[in-house]
Amino acid sequence: MTAMMKAAIFVEPGRIELADKPIPDVGPNDALIRITTTTICGTDVHILKGEYPVAKGLTIGHEPVGVIEKLGSAVQGYTEGQRVIAGAICPNFNSYAAQDGAPSQDGSYLIPMGLCGCHGYKATAGWRFGNLIDGTQAEYVLVPDAQANLAPIPDGLTDEQVLMCPDIMSTGFKGAENANIRIGDTVVVFAQGPIGLCATAGARLLGASTIIGVDGNDHRLGIAKKLGADVTLNFNNCDVVAEIMKLTGGKGADSAIEALGTQGTFESALRVLRPGGTLSSLGVYSSDLTIPLSAFAAGLGDHTIRTALCPGGKERMRRLMNIVAAGRIDLGLMVTHHYKLDNIVEAYELFAHQRDGVLKVAIKP
Ligand SMILES: [Zn+2]
C-alpha cells in the first residue's frame, strides 16, 4: 500500500484545498523532507485567484523548513534526521543557465518533457516548488538536485527564524543587492509587505544612510522603522514623489526598489530616481508597463533598471541563515500568525485579505 500524506492543492481559481496524495518516491538526486514549518507567499494568493496559472492538483507552496526523511543514493554530505531548508528556487547548478550566472532562469530539467529548448534557459523556471513540481504546503516535499539545494539550519535557530530565508529574505535582499547601494546612499523602498520589509533591511545592511519606506498601511510602516527605515511615507497622506524630492533637496534618490508590481509603484520609483540612479524591481506585474518619458529622461538619464527572481541554492541559504544567526536582523517578528496544515484554507483566507495585521503565517503539519 502506498503511504499517503496531506497536501494543499490548487483545485480551480478561488479554491486551494487539502487533499491526500502519495508520499513521493526518492530518486538518486532527490531528498525527501518532512516539513516542520512552511508559509504562504503573496505569489500563492495570485495562484489561488487564478492570476498565475498552475496545473490542477499541484501542491502549492515554495518555502520549506523541515527534517531530512530520506536521501537519494547520490546525495552526499547530509544525514537523515538533519534540520534543513531549501531555497524557493531550486536550480540544477550543472545547467548552462546556472553556470552563466542565471540559475533562477534554469529550465534544463524541462528538456526531457519537451517544455524547454535544448539550451535549458527558461525565464523563472528555476522556481519549481508549487509552480512546476509539487510544493511545500504538505507533510512532505521532494527536493530536486538536493546536493546543491539543501542547506543545514545552524544550531540554535528556530523554524520561525529561518522561515523567511527560502524566499522573502532572499528576494528582498536581492532587491537591495540589485540596487547598486553604496555607503551613504539614499534608498526608497516602494511597498512594505514582507518582501519590501526585507529590501529595507537589506538596504540598511548594505550601508544606505537614508532609507525611505513607502506604503499605505501604518502598521507595516511601523515595522519598516524597526527593520531599518529612517523615514516612512504613507501614500494616503502625502504626494510621495514630491515628498521624496523635497527630502533629497531636489536631487532624487540614488536607488529605488519596487516591491509590489504595479504601474503606479514602478512609475513612482522612476520619478524619484536621480539621473544615473538604479531602479531595482522585485514586483510580479500582471499587465504591460508604461515608462513615463520625462522621468526616463527620454532614454538619456543613465538610469539602470534591473529585475530579479529570488536566488536559491545552498550557498545563498547558508549566507542568509548566517545573517540571522549573527543577530544582524530579526525576521521572526514577521511571523504574526500560526496555523496547522489542517486549517490552511483558513490561513489563506486571512492572508489573502491581509486581516488582523498579518505579515506571514507559519503553517505546521
Ligand atoms: Zn514566494
Coordinates of N, CA and C in Angstrom, one line a residue, residues 117-254:
G117 N 13.7 24.6 -24.7 CA 14.7 24.3 -25.8 C 15.9 23.6 -25.2
C118 N 16.8 23.0 -26.0 CA 17.9 22.2 -25.5 C 18.9 23.0 -24.8
H119 N 18.9 24.3 -24.9 CA 19.9 25.2 -24.2 C 19.5 25.2 -22.7
G120 N 18.2 25.0 -22.3 CA 17.8 25.0 -20.9 C 17.5 26.3 -20.3
Y121 N 17.6 27.4 -21.0 CA 17.2 28.7 -20.4 C 15.7 28.8 -20.5
K122 N 15.0 29.1 -19.4 CA 13.6 29.4 -19.4 C 13.3 30.4 -18.3
A123 N 12.7 31.5 -18.6 CA 12.5 32.6 -17.6 C 11.7 32.0 -16.5
T124 N 12.1 32.2 -15.3 CA 11.5 31.9 -14.0 C 11.5 30.4 -13.7
A125 N 12.0 29.5 -14.6 CA 11.8 28.1 -14.4 C 12.6 27.5 -13.2
G126 N 13.6 28.3 -12.7 CA 14.3 27.8 -11.5 C 13.3 27.6 -10.3
W127 N 12.2 28.4 -10.4 CA 11.2 28.2 -9.4 C 10.3 27.0 -9.7
R128 N 10.6 25.9 -9.0 CA 9.9 24.7 -9.3 C 8.8 24.4 -8.3
F129 N 9.1 24.5 -6.9 CA 8.1 24.1 -5.9 C 6.8 24.9 -6.1
G130 N 5.7 24.2 -6.2 CA 4.4 24.9 -6.2 C 4.2 25.7 -7.4
N131 N 5.0 25.4 -8.5 CA 4.9 26.1 -9.7 C 4.9 25.1 -10.8
L132 N 6.0 24.3 -10.9 CA 6.1 23.2 -11.9 C 6.2 21.8 -11.3
I133 N 6.6 21.8 -10.0 CA 6.5 20.5 -9.3 C 5.8 20.7 -8.0
D134 N 5.4 19.6 -7.3 CA 4.7 19.7 -6.1 C 5.5 20.5 -5.0
G135 N 4.7 21.3 -4.3 CA 5.4 22.3 -3.4 C 5.3 21.8 -1.9
T136 N 5.4 22.8 -1.0 CA 5.8 22.6 0.4 C 4.7 22.7 1.3
Q137 N 3.5 23.1 0.9 CA 2.3 23.1 1.8 C 1.8 21.7 1.9
A138 N 2.5 20.8 2.6 CA 2.2 19.4 2.6 C 3.0 18.8 3.8
E139 N 2.8 17.5 4.1 CA 3.6 16.9 5.1 C 5.0 16.6 4.7
Y140 N 5.1 16.3 3.4 CA 6.5 16.0 2.8 C 6.6 16.8 1.5
V141 N 7.9 17.1 1.2 CA 8.2 17.6 -0.2 C 9.5 17.0 -0.7
L142 N 9.5 16.7 -2.0 CA 10.7 16.2 -2.6 C 11.6 17.3 -3.1
V143 N 12.8 17.4 -2.6 CA 13.7 18.5 -3.1 C 14.6 17.9 -4.2
P144 N 14.5 18.5 -5.4 CA 15.3 18.1 -6.6 C 16.7 18.6 -6.5
D145 N 17.6 17.9 -7.1 CA 19.0 18.4 -7.1 C 19.4 18.7 -5.7
A146 N 19.2 17.8 -4.8 CA 19.3 18.1 -3.3 C 20.8 18.4 -2.9
Q147 N 21.7 17.9 -3.6 CA 23.1 18.2 -3.3 C 23.4 19.7 -3.4
A148 N 22.8 20.4 -4.3 CA 23.0 21.8 -4.5 C 22.0 22.7 -3.7
N149 N 20.9 22.1 -3.3 CA 19.8 22.9 -2.8 C 19.5 22.7 -1.3
L150 N 20.0 21.7 -0.6 CA 19.7 21.5 0.8 C 20.7 22.3 1.6
A151 N 20.2 23.1 2.6 CA 21.0 23.9 3.4 C 20.7 23.6 4.9
P152 N 21.7 23.0 5.6 CA 21.5 22.7 7.0 C 21.3 24.0 7.9
I153 N 20.3 23.9 8.8 CA 20.0 25.0 9.7 C 21.0 25.1 10.8
P154 N 21.7 26.2 11.1 CA 22.6 26.3 12.2 C 21.9 26.0 13.5
D155 N 22.7 25.4 14.4 CA 22.2 25.0 15.7 C 21.6 26.3 16.4
G156 N 20.5 26.1 17.1 CA 20.0 27.2 17.9 C 19.0 28.1 17.2
L157 N 18.9 27.9 15.9 CA 17.9 28.8 15.2 C 16.5 28.0 15.1
T158 N 15.5 28.7 15.4 CA 14.1 28.1 15.4 C 13.6 28.1 13.9
D159 N 12.6 27.3 13.7 CA 12.0 27.2 12.3 C 11.5 28.7 11.9
E160 N 10.9 29.4 12.9 CA 10.4 30.7 12.5 C 11.5 31.7 12.1
Q161 N 12.7 31.5 12.8 CA 13.8 32.4 12.5 C 14.3 32.2 11.0
V162 N 14.2 31.0 10.5 CA 14.7 30.8 9.2 C 13.6 30.7 8.1
L163 N 12.4 30.8 8.5 CA 11.3 30.7 7.6 C 11.3 31.7 6.4
M164 N 11.9 32.8 6.6 CA 11.9 33.9 5.6 C 13.1 33.6 4.6
C165 N 14.0 32.8 5.0 CA 15.2 32.6 4.1 C 14.9 32.1 2.7
P166 N 14.1 31.0 2.6 CA 13.9 30.4 1.3 C 13.4 31.4 0.2
D167 N 12.6 32.3 0.6 CA 12.0 33.2 -0.5 C 12.1 34.7 -0.1
I168 N 11.4 35.1 1.0 CA 11.2 36.5 1.3 C 12.5 37.3 1.5
M169 N 13.3 36.7 2.3 CA 14.6 37.4 2.7 C 15.5 37.3 1.4
S170 N 15.6 36.2 0.8 CA 16.4 36.1 -0.4 C 16.0 37.0 -1.5
T171 N 14.7 37.1 -1.7 CA 14.2 38.1 -2.7 C 14.4 39.5 -2.3
G172 N 14.0 39.9 -1.1 CA 14.1 41.2 -0.6 C 15.6 41.7 -0.7
F173 N 16.5 40.9 -0.2 CA 17.9 41.2 -0.2 C 18.4 41.4 -1.6
K174 N 17.9 40.5 -2.5 CA 18.3 40.6 -3.9 C 17.9 42.0 -4.5
G175 N 16.8 42.5 -4.0 CA 16.3 43.8 -4.5 C 17.3 44.9 -4.0
A176 N 17.8 44.7 -2.8 CA 18.8 45.7 -2.3 C 20.1 45.5 -3.0
E177 N 20.5 44.3 -3.2 CA 21.8 44.0 -3.9 C 21.8 44.5 -5.3
N178 N 20.6 44.4 -6.0 CA 20.5 44.9 -7.4 C 20.4 46.4 -7.5
A179 N 20.2 47.0 -6.4 CA 20.0 48.5 -6.4 C 21.3 49.3 -6.4
N180 N 22.5 48.5 -6.5 CA 23.8 49.2 -6.5 C 24.0 50.1 -5.3
I181 N 23.6 49.7 -4.1 CA 23.7 50.6 -3.0 C 25.1 50.7 -2.5
R182 N 25.5 52.0 -2.3 CA 26.9 52.3 -1.7 C 26.7 53.0 -0.4
I183 N 27.7 52.9 0.4 CA 27.7 53.5 1.8 C 27.3 55.0 1.6
G184 N 26.3 55.4 2.4 CA 25.8 56.8 2.4 C 24.7 57.1 1.4
D185 N 24.2 56.1 0.7 CA 23.2 56.3 -0.3 C 21.8 56.6 0.3
T186 N 21.0 57.2 -0.5 CA 19.6 57.4 -0.1 C 18.8 56.4 -1.0
V187 N 18.0 55.6 -0.3 CA 17.3 54.5 -1.0 C 15.8 54.6 -0.6
V188 N 14.9 54.5 -1.6 CA 13.5 54.4 -1.4 C 13.0 53.0 -1.6
V189 N 12.2 52.5 -0.8 CA 11.6 51.2 -1.0 C 10.1 51.3 -1.1
F190 N 9.5 51.1 -2.3 CA 8.1 51.2 -2.5 C 7.4 49.9 -2.1
A191 N 6.5 49.9 -1.2 CA 5.7 48.9 -0.6 C 6.5 48.2 0.5
Q192 N 5.8 48.0 1.6 CA 6.5 47.4 2.8 C 5.7 46.2 3.2
G193 N 5.4 45.3 2.3 CA 4.9 44.0 2.6 C 6.2 43.2 3.0
P194 N 6.0 41.9 3.2 CA 7.2 41.1 3.6 C 8.4 41.3 2.8
I195 N 8.3 41.3 1.5 CA 9.5 41.4 0.6 C 10.1 42.8 0.7
G196 N 9.2 43.8 0.7 CA 9.7 45.2 0.8 C 10.4 45.5 2.1
L197 N 9.8 44.8 3.2 CA 10.5 45.0 4.5 C 11.9 44.4 4.5
C198 N 12.0 43.2 3.8 CA 13.4 42.6 3.7 C 14.3 43.5 2.8
A199 N 13.7 44.1 1.8 CA 14.6 45.0 1.0 C 15.0 46.2 1.8
T200 N 14.2 46.7 2.7 CA 14.5 47.8 3.6 C 15.7 47.3 4.5
A201 N 15.5 46.1 5.1 CA 16.6 45.6 6.0 C 17.9 45.4 5.2
G202 N 17.7 44.9 4.0 CA 18.9 44.7 3.1 C 19.6 46.0 2.8
A203 N 18.9 47.0 2.5 CA 19.5 48.3 2.2 C 20.3 48.9 3.4
R204 N 19.7 48.6 4.6 CA 20.4 49.1 5.8 C 21.8 48.3 5.9
L205 N 21.7 47.0 5.7 CA 22.9 46.2 5.9 C 24.0 46.5 4.8
L206 N 23.5 47.0 3.7 CA 24.5 47.4 2.6 C 25.0 48.8 2.8
G207 N 24.5 49.5 3.8 CA 25.2 50.8 4.1 C 24.4 52.1 3.6
A208 N 23.2 51.9 3.2 CA 22.4 53.1 2.9 C 22.3 54.0 4.2
S209 N 22.4 55.3 4.0 CA 22.3 56.1 5.2 C 20.9 56.8 5.4
T210 N 20.2 56.8 4.3 CA 18.8 57.3 4.4 C 17.9 56.3 3.7
I211 N 17.0 55.7 4.4 CA 16.1 54.7 3.8 C 14.7 55.2 4.0
I212 N 14.0 55.4 2.9 CA 12.6 55.9 2.9 C 11.7 54.7 2.5
G213 N 10.8 54.4 3.5 CA 9.9 53.3 3.3 C 8.5 53.9 2.9
V214 N 7.9 53.3 1.8 CA 6.6 53.8 1.4 C 5.6 52.7 1.4
D215 N 4.4 53.0 2.0 CA 3.3 52.1 2.0 C 2.0 52.8 2.3
G216 N 0.9 52.1 2.3 CA -0.4 52.8 2.6 C -0.9 52.3 4.0
N217 N -0.1 51.5 4.7 CA -0.5 50.8 5.9 C 0.4 51.2 7.0
D218 N -0.1 51.9 8.0 CA 0.8 52.5 9.1 C 1.4 51.4 9.9
H219 N 0.7 50.3 10.1 CA 1.2 49.1 10.9 C 2.5 48.6 10.2
R220 N 2.4 48.4 8.9 CA 3.6 48.0 8.1 C 4.7 49.0 8.1
L221 N 4.4 50.3 8.1 CA 5.4 51.4 8.1 C 6.1 51.3 9.5
G222 N 5.3 51.0 10.5 CA 5.9 50.9 11.9 C 7.0 49.8 11.9
I223 N 6.7 48.7 11.3 CA 7.7 47.6 11.2 C 8.9 47.9 10.3
A224 N 8.6 48.7 9.3 CA 9.7 49.2 8.4 C 10.7 50.0 9.2
K225 N 10.2 50.8 10.2 CA 11.1 51.6 11.0 C 12.0 50.6 11.9
K226 N 11.4 49.6 12.4 CA 12.1 48.6 13.2 C 13.2 47.9 12.4
L227 N 12.9 47.7 11.1 CA 13.9 46.9 10.3 C 14.9 47.8 9.5
G228 N 14.8 49.1 9.7 CA 15.8 49.9 9.0 C 15.4 51.2 8.3
A229 N 14.1 51.5 8.2 CA 13.7 52.7 7.5 C 13.9 53.9 8.4
D230 N 14.5 55.0 7.9 CA 14.7 56.2 8.6 C 13.5 57.1 8.6
V231 N 12.8 57.1 7.4 CA 11.7 57.9 7.2 C 10.6 57.0 6.6
T232 N 9.3 57.2 7.0 CA 8.3 56.4 6.3 C 7.2 57.4 5.8
L233 N 6.7 57.0 4.6 CA 5.7 57.9 4.0 C 4.5 57.0 3.7
N234 N 3.3 57.5 4.1 CA 2.0 56.8 3.8 C 1.4 57.5 2.6
F235 N 1.3 56.8 1.5 CA 0.8 57.5 0.3 C -0.6 58.0 0.4
N236 N -1.3 57.6 1.4 CA -2.7 58.1 1.6 C -2.6 59.6 2.1
N237 N -1.5 59.9 2.8 CA -1.4 61.2 3.4 C -0.6 62.2 2.7
C238 N 0.2 61.8 1.7 CA 1.1 62.8 1.1 C 1.3 62.4 -0.4
D239 N 1.9 63.4 -1.1 CA 2.3 63.2 -2.5 C 3.8 62.6 -2.4
V240 N 3.9 61.3 -2.5 CA 5.1 60.6 -2.2 C 6.3 61.1 -3.0
V241 N 6.1 61.3 -4.3 CA 7.2 61.7 -5.2 C 7.6 63.1 -4.8
A242 N 6.7 64.0 -4.6 CA 7.1 65.4 -4.2 C 7.8 65.4 -2.9
E243 N 7.3 64.6 -1.9 CA 7.9 64.5 -0.6 C 9.4 64.0 -0.7
I244 N 9.6 63.0 -1.5 CA 10.9 62.4 -1.7 C 11.9 63.4 -2.3
M245 N 11.4 64.1 -3.3 CA 12.2 65.2 -4.0 C 12.6 66.2 -2.9
K246 N 11.7 66.6 -2.1 CA 11.9 67.6 -1.0 C 13.0 67.0 -0.1
L247 N 12.8 65.8 0.4 CA 13.8 65.1 1.3 C 15.2 65.0 0.7
T248 N 15.3 64.9 -0.6 CA 16.6 64.8 -1.2 C 17.1 66.1 -1.8
G249 N 16.5 67.2 -1.4 CA 16.9 68.5 -1.9 C 16.8 68.7 -3.4
G250 N 15.8 68.0 -3.9 CA 15.5 68.1 -5.4 C 16.4 67.2 -6.2
K251 N 17.3 66.4 -5.6 CA 18.2 65.6 -6.4 C 17.6 64.3 -6.8
G252 N 16.8 63.7 -5.9 CA 16.3 62.4 -6.2 C 17.1 61.3 -5.4
A253 N 16.5 60.1 -5.3 CA 17.2 59.0 -4.6 C 18.2 58.4 -5.5
D254 N 19.2 57.8 -4.8 CA 20.3 57.1 -5.5 C 19.7 55.8 -6.1

